Amino acid sequence: MSHIAEEYYVAIDLGATKTRIALCDKNGIIEKTVYYTPRQGNEYTIAESIHSKIVSMWGNKVDKIKALGIATIGPLDIKEGRVVRPANVPIRSFELLKPLVKTLKKPVYVVNDCVAAAWGEKYYGDAVNYENFIYLTLSTGVGAGVVVDGNLLIGKMGNAHEVGHIVVDFTSDLQCGCGGRGHWEVFAGGANVNKVLRYLVEKNSLNIYSELKEKVLSGEQIDARKLFEYYRKGDPLAKKAVDIYIEATAAGIASIINVYDPELITIGGSVFLNNVDILYEPIVSRVKTNTITQPPIIKPTRLGDDVGLYGALAIAVHTPRKIVEIQGKMISRIIGEA
Ligand SMILES: [Zn+2]
């Protein structure tokens, strides 16, 4: 690596499946690595894996690291900088801020991944010139980060904008992972694709042949990737499920527009980014029928898969005032003790 900077930052995007870590300067990513997030261990295993990755890859630069930002899956306890009972990682809860500050002796700011991604859009993405915007992810789940009047909204635990749990159909029987019914995420979370398909098959609303229907009846688990493969092959059941996805997502986006009045919405997340050609146009055209305010610009994020890393970098370099208020004191105390 020939790049030499005066000071470095480390950005960490901690997902349920993969962890991405990047050495950065304040302008962007210099070098990155991706590995599978540990699924077993204790409350320190994940922090230890991050620490050893940083030391093994960039050990000779640790002195020049100014700060680290972590964009993590939730739910987050932002005051403690830890993740509590995540839906898709079997480790019950895990510490991030405390062990990493202790071992690296640097400020480590820990923020919900969608909240971080919105901040990343402000400094490295499409939101540079906006004061009111939303980053939306359509992936395993549905979530958002929101900036209103230039302020990044955080919430009391750091879990603001759980937009996936907006009720888009209050007559629905379909139950969300959170226990509620008719939530946006039931219809548009990648984790719930099989649930929607089984519901459609059981309702028996399809009386023409569908290869996908046969698969569902045989008990095969269908994920988002397979659903969209069948859609591309013209399967009628896949078409129904994708139509529901589009309707629910248009309703959800219209709701967040009505609540936050943004100028811009950027959309990321693997389900959306892999299927922009199918989803973008129909979603945007349906949003307009349910908004009371002038619709914002809606576009796929140009930061792609790296939106979480840029979010973490933005948190480390341009730490939002509220995050410093919440985590700064504890960070100084731990560095002082070390
Ligand atoms: Zn829910």
mmCIF file of C-alpha atoms and ligand atoms in Angstrom:
data_model
loop_
_atom_site.group_PDB
_atom_site.id
_atom_site.type_symbol
_atom_site.label_atom_id
_atom_site.label_comp_id
_atom_site.label_asym_id
_atom_site.label_seq_id
_atom_site.Cartn_x
_atom_site.Cartn_y
_atom_site.Cartn_z
ATOM 1 C CA MET A 1 0.000 0.000 0.000
ATOM 2 C CA SER A 2 1.641 3.208 -1.149
ATOM 3 C CA HIS A 3 -0.891 5.672 0.176
ATOM 4 C CA ILE A 4 0.575 7.730 3.027
ATOM 5 C CA ALA A 5 -1.667 10.015 5.038
ATOM 6 C CA GLU A 6 -0.924 12.237 8.022
ATOM 7 C CA GLU A 7 -3.847 10.832 9.917
ATOM 8 C CA TYR A 8 -6.106 7.863 9.411
ATOM 9 C CA TYR A 9 -9.609 6.837 10.370
ATOM 10 C CA VAL A 10 -11.065 3.349 10.581
ATOM 11 C CA ALA A 11 -14.614 2.725 9.383
ATOM 12 C CA ILE A 12 -16.452 -0.429 10.409
ATOM 13 C CA ASP A 13 -19.722 -1.636 8.943
ATOM 14 C CA LEU A 14 -20.942 -4.446 11.172
ATOM 15 C CA GLY A 15 -23.679 -6.475 9.497
ATOM 16 C CA ALA A 16 -25.483 -9.625 10.601
ATOM 17 C CA THR A 17 -23.648 -11.643 7.937
ATOM 18 C CA LYS A 18 -20.517 -9.683 7.064
ATOM 19 C CA THR A 19 -18.261 -7.167 8.723
ATOM 20 C CA ARG A 20 -16.478 -4.643 6.508
ATOM 21 C CA ILE A 21 -13.538 -2.696 7.854
ATOM 22 C CA ALA A 22 -11.716 0.078 6.007
ATOM 23 C CA LEU A 23 -8.641 2.142 6.614
ATOM 24 C CA CYS A 24 -9.515 5.651 5.482
ATOM 25 C CA ASP A 25 -8.366 9.206 5.441
ATOM 26 C CA LYS A 26 -10.892 11.992 5.844
ATOM 27 C CA ASN A 27 -11.610 11.966 2.103
ATOM 28 C CA GLY A 28 -12.498 8.324 1.674
ATOM 29 C CA ILE A 29 -11.566 4.657 1.756
ATOM 30 C CA ILE A 30 -7.911 3.663 1.241
ATOM 31 C CA GLU A 31 -8.105 -0.087 1.777
ATOM 32 C CA LYS A 32 -10.860 -2.410 2.951
ATOM 33 C CA THR A 33 -11.412 -5.963 4.088
ATOM 34 C CA VAL A 34 -14.550 -8.069 4.497
ATOM 35 C CA TYR A 35 -15.082 -11.122 6.701
ATOM 36 C CA TYR A 36 -17.932 -13.129 8.188
ATOM 37 C CA THR A 37 -19.268 -11.706 11.446
ATOM 38 C CA PRO A 38 -18.652 -14.223 14.261
ATOM 39 C CA ARG A 39 -21.854 -16.091 15.130
ATOM 40 C CA GLN A 40 -20.620 -17.732 18.309
ATOM 41 C CA GLY A 41 -18.812 -16.521 21.362
ATOM 42 C CA ASN A 42 -19.343 -14.120 24.224
ATOM 43 C CA GLU A 43 -20.108 -10.425 24.494
ATOM 44 C CA TYR A 44 -16.510 -9.513 23.540
ATOM 45 C CA THR A 45 -15.946 -11.893 20.600
ATOM 46 C CA ILE A 46 -17.087 -9.449 17.914
ATOM 47 C CA ALA A 47 -15.049 -6.543 19.317
ATOM 48 C CA GLU A 48 -12.003 -8.849 19.526
ATOM 49 C CA SER A 49 -12.425 -9.875 15.884
ATOM 50 C CA ILE A 50 -12.506 -6.194 14.859
ATOM 51 C CA HIS A 51 -9.463 -5.392 16.965
ATOM 52 C CA SER A 52 -7.345 -8.250 15.649
ATOM 53 C CA LYS A 53 -8.297 -7.423 12.043
ATOM 54 C CA ILE A 54 -7.189 -3.811 12.476
ATOM 55 C CA VAL A 55 -3.928 -4.794 14.157
ATOM 56 C CA SER A 56 -3.079 -7.493 11.632
ATOM 57 C CA MET A 57 -3.823 -5.308 8.608
ATOM 58 C CA TRP A 58 -2.745 -1.854 9.704
ATOM 59 C CA GLY A 59 -0.785 -2.412 12.902
ATOM 60 C CA ASN A 60 1.994 -0.030 11.895
ATOM 61 C CA LYS A 61 -0.527 2.789 11.434
ATOM 62 C CA VAL A 62 -2.485 2.474 14.676
ATOM 63 C CA ASP A 63 -0.596 5.450 16.148
ATOM 64 C CA LYS A 64 -1.833 7.654 13.331
ATOM 65 C CA ILE A 65 -5.479 6.601 13.644
ATOM 66 C CA LYS A 66 -7.460 9.580 14.861
ATOM 67 C CA ALA A 67 -10.855 7.983 15.460
ATOM 68 C CA LEU A 68 -13.010 4.988 14.554
ATOM 69 C CA GLY A 69 -16.646 4.908 13.510
ATOM 70 C CA ILE A 70 -18.845 1.839 13.730
ATOM 71 C CA ALA A 71 -22.088 1.496 11.790
ATOM 72 C CA THR A 72 -23.781 -1.502 13.356
ATOM 73 C CA ILE A 73 -26.882 -3.609 13.198
ATOM 74 C CA GLY A 74 -29.250 -2.893 16.053
ATOM 75 C CA PRO A 75 -30.964 -2.727 18.364
ATOM 76 C CA LEU A 76 -28.440 -0.377 19.875
ATOM 77 C CA ASP A 77 -27.956 0.820 23.418
ATOM 78 C CA ILE A 78 -26.240 4.007 22.313
ATOM 79 C CA LYS A 79 -25.258 5.196 25.791
ATOM 80 C CA GLU A 80 -23.272 2.010 26.377
ATOM 81 C CA GLY A 81 -22.169 1.562 22.764
ATOM 82 C CA ARG A 82 -23.402 -2.010 22.628
ATOM 83 C CA VAL A 83 -25.856 -4.108 20.636
ATOM 84 C CA VAL A 84 -28.671 -5.757 22.554
ATOM 85 C CA ARG A 85 -30.467 -8.871 21.280
ATOM 86 C CA PRO A 86 -29.895 -8.466 17.542
ATOM 87 C CA ALA A 87 -32.482 -10.275 15.394
ATOM 88 C CA ASN A 88 -30.043 -12.042 13.071
ATOM 89 C CA VAL A 89 -26.876 -12.753 15.114
ATOM 90 C CA PRO A 90 -27.104 -15.582 17.654
ATOM 91 C CA ILE A 91 -24.788 -13.870 20.180
ATOM 92 C CA ARG A 92 -27.288 -12.462 22.663
ATOM 93 C CA SER A 93 -25.726 -9.043 23.173
ATOM 94 C CA PHE A 94 -22.257 -7.655 22.581
ATOM 95 C CA GLU A 95 -20.043 -4.752 23.563
ATOM 96 C CA LEU A 96 -18.383 -2.541 20.939
ATOM 97 C CA LEU A 97 -17.398 0.856 22.325
ATOM 98 C CA LYS A 98 -15.813 -0.062 25.662
ATOM 99 C CA PRO A 99 -13.459 -2.919 24.662
ATOM 100 C CA LEU A 100 -12.319 -1.163 21.464
ATOM 101 C CA VAL A 101 -11.606 2.165 23.179
ATOM 102 C CA LYS A 102 -9.751 0.251 25.855
ATOM 103 C CA THR A 103 -7.532 -1.758 23.497
ATOM 104 C CA LEU A 104 -6.939 0.884 20.798
ATOM 105 C CA LYS A 105 -6.935 3.953 23.074
ATOM 106 C CA LYS A 106 -8.759 5.960 20.396
ATOM 107 C CA PRO A 107 -12.250 7.432 20.231
ATOM 108 C CA VAL A 108 -14.708 4.838 18.896
ATOM 109 C CA TYR A 109 -18.184 6.121 18.022
ATOM 110 C CA VAL A 110 -20.928 3.537 17.654
ATOM 111 C CA VAL A 111 -24.079 4.340 15.682
ATOM 112 C CA ASN A 112 -26.969 2.401 14.149
ATOM 113 C CA ASP A 113 -26.060 1.463 10.552
ATOM 114 C CA CYS A 114 -28.894 3.325 8.806
ATOM 115 C CA VAL A 115 -28.357 6.413 10.937
ATOM 116 C CA ALA A 116 -24.659 6.319 10.020
ATOM 117 C CA ALA A 117 -25.443 5.774 6.340
ATOM 118 C CA ALA A 118 -27.543 8.951 6.269
ATOM 119 C CA TRP A 119 -24.549 10.849 7.684
ATOM 120 C CA GLY A 120 -22.379 9.210 5.023
ATOM 121 C CA GLU A 121 -24.689 10.562 2.308
ATOM 122 C CA LYS A 122 -24.203 14.051 3.718
ATOM 123 C CA TYR A 123 -20.402 13.975 3.473
ATOM 124 C CA TYR A 124 -19.618 11.465 0.734
ATOM 125 C CA GLY A 125 -22.827 10.837 -1.186
ATOM 126 C CA ASP A 126 -25.735 12.614 -2.813
ATOM 127 C CA ALA A 127 -26.903 14.648 0.187
ATOM 128 C CA VAL A 128 -23.947 17.054 0.270
ATOM 129 C CA ASN A 129 -26.153 20.009 -0.614
ATOM 130 C CA TYR A 130 -29.228 19.048 1.413
ATOM 131 C CA GLU A 131 -30.423 19.789 4.944
ATOM 132 C CA ASN A 132 -33.454 17.477 4.830
ATOM 133 C CA PHE A 133 -32.970 13.965 3.554
ATOM 134 C CA ILE A 134 -33.480 10.296 4.286
ATOM 135 C CA TYR A 135 -31.389 7.217 3.649
ATOM 136 C CA LEU A 136 -33.553 4.131 3.281
ATOM 137 C CA THR A 137 -32.334 0.546 3.210
ATOM 138 C CA LEU A 138 -34.308 -2.269 1.609
ATOM 139 C CA SER A 139 -32.445 -5.396 2.596
ATOM 140 C CA THR A 140 -33.063 -8.251 5.054
ATOM 141 C CA GLY A 141 -35.051 -5.643 6.942
ATOM 142 C CA VAL A 142 -36.287 -2.128 6.235
ATOM 143 C CA GLY A 143 -34.732 0.839 8.029
ATOM 144 C CA ALA A 144 -33.833 4.480 7.623
ATOM 145 C CA GLY A 145 -31.634 7.311 8.795
ATOM 146 C CA VAL A 146 -33.114 10.788 8.815
ATOM 147 C CA VAL A 147 -31.637 14.280 8.742
ATOM 148 C CA VAL A 148 -34.074 17.132 9.452
ATOM 149 C CA ASP A 149 -32.890 20.761 9.255
ATOM 150 C CA GLY A 150 -29.304 19.502 9.191
ATOM 151 C CA ASN A 151 -29.727 17.458 12.399
ATOM 152 C CA LEU A 152 -29.161 13.729 12.418
ATOM 153 C CA LEU A 153 -32.049 12.215 14.366
ATOM 154 C CA ILE A 154 -30.865 9.694 16.970
ATOM 155 C CA GLY A 155 -33.638 8.805 19.451
ATOM 156 C CA LYS A 156 -33.378 7.880 23.129
ATOM 157 C CA MET A 157 -31.568 4.570 22.529
ATOM 158 C CA GLY A 158 -30.132 5.381 19.107
ATOM 159 C CA ASN A 159 -32.831 3.454 17.278
ATOM 160 C CA ALA A 160 -34.764 6.315 15.693
ATOM 161 C CA HIS A 161 -36.466 5.665 12.378
ATOM 162 C CA GLU A 162 -37.506 2.062 12.756
ATOM 163 C CA VAL A 163 -39.552 2.818 9.675
ATOM 164 C CA GLY A 164 -39.861 -0.876 8.803
ATOM 165 C CA HIS A 165 -42.479 -1.100 11.532
ATOM 166 C CA ILE A 166 -44.770 1.500 10.020
ATOM 167 C CA VAL A 167 -48.168 -0.152 9.583
ATOM 168 C CA VAL A 168 -48.910 -0.188 5.866
ATOM 169 C CA ASP A 169 -51.933 -2.537 6.096
ATOM 170 C CA PHE A 170 -53.853 -2.573 9.374
ATOM 171 C CA THR A 171 -56.203 -5.284 8.104
ATOM 172 C CA SER A 172 -53.339 -7.711 7.477
ATOM 173 C CA ASP A 173 -52.849 -10.975 9.384
ATOM 174 C CA LEU A 174 -49.186 -11.164 8.436
ATOM 175 C CA GLN A 175 -47.011 -10.963 11.514
ATOM 176 C CA CYS A 176 -43.733 -9.059 11.586
ATOM 177 C CA GLY A 177 -40.591 -10.331 13.336
ATOM 178 C CA CYS A 178 -41.341 -7.742 16.047
ATOM 179 C CA GLY A 179 -44.758 -9.280 16.721
ATOM 180 C CA GLY A 180 -46.825 -6.534 15.095
ATOM 181 C CA ARG A 181 -49.104 -7.032 12.088
ATOM 182 C CA GLY A 182 -49.161 -5.483 8.636
ATOM 183 C CA HIS A 183 -45.823 -3.730 9.044
ATOM 184 C CA TRP A 184 -43.882 -2.533 5.983
ATOM 185 C CA GLU A 185 -41.055 -4.958 6.801
ATOM 186 C CA VAL A 186 -43.383 -7.984 6.672
ATOM 187 C CA PHE A 187 -44.026 -7.257 3.010
ATOM 188 C CA ALA A 188 -40.607 -5.876 2.034
ATOM 189 C CA GLY A 189 -38.014 -7.371 4.381
ATOM 190 C CA GLY A 190 -35.850 -9.938 2.600
ATOM 191 C CA ALA A 191 -36.168 -12.146 5.692
ATOM 192 C CA ASN A 192 -39.945 -12.325 5.236
ATOM 193 C CA VAL A 193 -40.170 -13.330 1.572
ATOM 194 C CA ASN A 194 -41.039 -16.913 2.400
ATOM 195 C CA LYS A 195 -43.765 -15.812 4.805
ATOM 196 C CA VAL A 196 -45.463 -13.700 2.125
ATOM 197 C CA LEU A 197 -45.232 -16.496 -0.445
ATOM 198 C CA ARG A 198 -46.717 -19.069 1.930
ATOM 199 C CA TYR A 199 -49.521 -16.666 2.756
ATOM 200 C CA LEU A 200 -50.319 -16.139 -0.922
ATOM 201 C CA VAL A 201 -50.274 -19.881 -1.614
ATOM 202 C CA GLU A 202 -52.454 -20.707 1.405
ATOM 203 C CA LYS A 203 -54.941 -18.009 0.454
ATOM 204 C CA ASN A 204 -55.179 -19.929 -2.795
ATOM 205 C CA SER A 205 -55.450 -16.767 -4.824
ATOM 206 C CA LEU A 206 -53.508 -18.219 -7.719
ATOM 207 C CA ASN A 207 -55.171 -20.757 -9.995
ATOM 208 C CA ILE A 208 -52.661 -20.820 -12.823
ATOM 209 C CA TYR A 209 -49.509 -22.919 -12.825
ATOM 210 C CA SER A 210 -46.511 -21.460 -11.037
ATOM 211 C CA GLU A 211 -43.190 -23.236 -10.631
ATOM 212 C CA LEU A 212 -42.530 -21.087 -7.577
ATOM 213 C CA LYS A 213 -45.849 -22.173 -6.048
ATOM 214 C CA GLU A 214 -44.775 -25.825 -6.376
ATOM 215 C CA LYS A 215 -41.508 -25.010 -4.598
ATOM 216 C CA VAL A 216 -43.319 -23.229 -1.777
ATOM 217 C CA LEU A 217 -45.783 -26.140 -1.416
ATOM 218 C CA SER A 218 -42.876 -28.587 -1.241
ATOM 219 C CA GLY A 219 -41.542 -26.646 1.743
ATOM 220 C CA GLU A 220 -38.526 -25.077 0.041
ATOM 221 C CA GLN A 221 -37.379 -21.842 1.689
ATOM 222 C CA ILE A 222 -37.410 -18.996 -0.815
ATOM 223 C CA ASP A 223 -35.262 -15.937 -0.182
ATOM 224 C CA ALA A 224 -35.313 -12.530 -1.876
ATOM 225 C CA ARG A 225 -32.679 -13.505 -4.420
ATOM 226 C CA LYS A 226 -34.734 -16.523 -5.577
ATOM 227 C CA LEU A 227 -37.972 -14.536 -5.579
ATOM 228 C CA PHE A 228 -36.541 -12.019 -8.018
ATOM 229 C CA GLU A 229 -35.043 -14.812 -10.155
ATOM 230 C CA TYR A 230 -38.533 -16.281 -10.545
ATOM 231 C CA TYR A 231 -39.924 -12.821 -11.224
ATOM 232 C CA ARG A 232 -37.437 -12.387 -14.054
ATOM 233 C CA LYS A 233 -38.584 -15.739 -15.482
ATOM 234 C CA GLY A 234 -42.182 -14.446 -15.513
ATOM 235 C CA ASP A 235 -43.529 -16.627 -12.708
ATOM 236 C CA PRO A 236 -47.062 -15.460 -11.748
ATOM 237 C CA LEU A 237 -46.677 -16.081 -7.991
ATOM 238 C CA ALA A 238 -43.383 -14.178 -7.954
ATOM 239 C CA LYS A 239 -45.155 -11.363 -9.813
ATOM 240 C CA LYS A 240 -47.823 -11.184 -7.097
ATOM 241 C CA ALA A 241 -45.256 -11.126 -4.291
ATOM 242 C CA VAL A 242 -43.166 -8.436 -6.000
ATOM 243 C CA ASP A 243 -46.312 -6.353 -6.624
ATOM 244 C CA ILE A 244 -47.026 -6.519 -2.882
ATOM 245 C CA TYR A 245 -43.400 -5.545 -2.185
ATOM 246 C CA ILE A 246 -43.785 -2.504 -4.438
ATOM 247 C CA GLU A 247 -47.160 -1.439 -2.996
ATOM 248 C CA ALA A 248 -45.973 -1.776 0.606
ATOM 249 C CA THR A 249 -42.743 0.083 -0.101
ATOM 250 C CA ALA A 250 -44.526 2.898 -1.925
ATOM 251 C CA ALA A 251 -46.901 3.227 1.053
ATOM 252 C CA GLY A 252 -43.987 3.229 3.497
ATOM 253 C CA ILE A 253 -42.016 5.814 1.547
ATOM 254 C CA ALA A 254 -45.098 8.029 1.206
ATOM 255 C CA SER A 255 -45.511 7.857 5.002
ATOM 256 C CA ILE A 256 -41.930 8.897 5.717
ATOM 257 C CA ILE A 257 -42.232 11.734 3.186
ATOM 258 C CA ASN A 258 -45.389 12.965 4.934
ATOM 259 C CA VAL A 259 -43.699 12.783 8.332
ATOM 260 C CA TYR A 260 -40.253 14.258 7.570
ATOM 261 C CA ASP A 261 -40.766 16.383 4.417
ATOM 262 C CA PRO A 262 -37.365 15.530 2.884
ATOM 263 C CA GLU A 263 -35.817 17.057 -0.229
ATOM 264 C CA LEU A 264 -34.023 13.820 -1.093
ATOM 265 C CA ILE A 265 -34.362 10.101 -0.383
ATOM 266 C CA THR A 266 -31.513 7.769 -1.290
ATOM 267 C CA ILE A 267 -32.167 4.035 -1.272
ATOM 268 C CA GLY A 268 -29.650 1.272 -0.628
ATOM 269 C CA GLY A 269 -29.749 -2.310 0.606
ATOM 270 C CA SER A 270 -29.047 -5.462 -1.367
ATOM 271 C CA VAL A 271 -32.638 -6.314 -2.294
ATOM 272 C CA PHE A 272 -33.166 -2.891 -3.827
ATOM 273 C CA LEU A 273 -29.735 -2.397 -5.390
ATOM 274 C CA ASN A 274 -29.834 -5.834 -7.056
ATOM 275 C CA ASN A 275 -33.284 -5.135 -8.518
ATOM 276 C CA VAL A 276 -33.347 -1.421 -9.268
ATOM 277 C CA ASP A 277 -34.593 -2.176 -12.799
ATOM 278 C CA ILE A 278 -37.707 -3.911 -11.423
ATOM 279 C CA LEU A 279 -38.424 -1.795 -8.341
ATOM 280 C CA TYR A 280 -37.421 1.814 -8.889
ATOM 281 C CA GLU A 281 -39.938 3.087 -11.467
ATOM 282 C CA PRO A 282 -43.102 1.464 -10.054
ATOM 283 C CA ILE A 283 -42.259 2.489 -6.485
ATOM 284 C CA VAL A 284 -41.555 6.127 -7.374
ATOM 285 C CA SER A 285 -44.675 6.448 -9.511
ATOM 286 C CA ARG A 286 -46.908 5.045 -6.727
ATOM 287 C CA VAL A 287 -45.406 7.218 -3.973
ATOM 288 C CA LYS A 288 -46.851 10.391 -5.521
ATOM 289 C CA THR A 289 -50.480 9.334 -5.044
ATOM 290 C CA ASN A 290 -50.129 9.299 -1.243
ATOM 291 C CA THR A 291 -48.054 12.355 -0.400
ATOM 292 C CA ILE A 292 -49.388 15.705 0.770
ATOM 293 C CA THR A 293 -46.115 17.533 0.267
ATOM 294 C CA GLN A 294 -44.105 17.989 -2.910
ATOM 295 C CA PRO A 295 -42.370 14.631 -3.513
ATOM 296 C CA PRO A 296 -38.590 14.641 -3.010
ATOM 297 C CA ILE A 297 -35.944 13.396 -5.391
ATOM 298 C CA ILE A 298 -35.748 9.622 -4.934
ATOM 299 C CA LYS A 299 -32.679 7.767 -6.195
ATOM 300 C CA PRO A 300 -30.526 4.687 -5.562
ATOM 301 C CA THR A 301 -27.543 5.510 -3.357
ATOM 302 C CA ARG A 302 -24.415 5.960 -5.431
ATOM 303 C CA LEU A 303 -22.315 4.695 -2.513
ATOM 304 C CA GLY A 304 -23.650 1.175 -3.218
ATOM 305 C CA ASP A 305 -22.386 -1.589 -0.902
ATOM 306 C CA ASP A 306 -19.998 0.868 0.754
ATOM 307 C CA VAL A 307 -22.726 3.156 2.093
ATOM 308 C CA GLY A 308 -22.308 1.703 5.602
ATOM 309 C CA LEU A 309 -18.531 2.211 5.498
ATOM 310 C CA TYR A 310 -18.899 5.800 4.325
ATOM 311 C CA GLY A 311 -21.451 6.261 7.087
ATOM 312 C CA ALA A 312 -19.008 4.959 9.679
ATOM 313 C CA LEU A 313 -16.285 7.192 8.226
ATOM 314 C CA ALA A 314 -18.536 10.253 8.388
ATOM 315 C CA ILE A 315 -19.321 9.412 12.031
ATOM 316 C CA ALA A 316 -15.579 9.194 12.818
ATOM 317 C CA VAL A 317 -14.485 12.331 10.911
ATOM 318 C CA HIS A 318 -17.520 14.594 11.325
ATOM 319 C CA THR A 319 -18.921 13.163 14.553
ATOM 320 C CA PRO A 320 -22.433 14.558 15.067
ATOM 321 C CA ARG A 321 -22.720 16.819 18.132
ATOM 322 C CA LYS A 322 -25.301 14.543 19.753
ATOM 323 C CA ILE A 323 -23.073 11.482 19.433
ATOM 324 C CA VAL A 324 -20.214 13.361 21.129
ATOM 325 C CA GLU A 325 -22.646 14.356 23.907
ATOM 326 C CA ILE A 326 -23.784 10.764 24.397
ATOM 327 C CA GLN A 327 -20.498 8.843 24.027
ATOM 328 C CA GLY A 328 -17.697 11.405 24.421
ATOM 329 C CA LYS A 329 -17.426 11.373 28.209
ATOM 330 C CA MET A 330 -17.220 7.618 28.503
ATOM 331 C CA ILE A 331 -14.597 7.502 25.727
ATOM 332 C CA SER A 332 -12.407 10.097 27.500
ATOM 333 C CA ARG A 333 -12.779 8.283 30.801
ATOM 334 C CA ILE A 334 -11.711 4.907 29.354
ATOM 335 C CA ILE A 335 -8.749 6.446 27.477
ATOM 336 C CA GLY A 336 -7.762 8.244 30.674
ATOM 337 C CA GLU A 337 -7.812 5.021 32.667
ATOM 338 C CA ALA A 338 -5.817 3.067 30.109
HETATM 339 ZN ZN ZN B 1 -42.582 -4.883 12.952
#
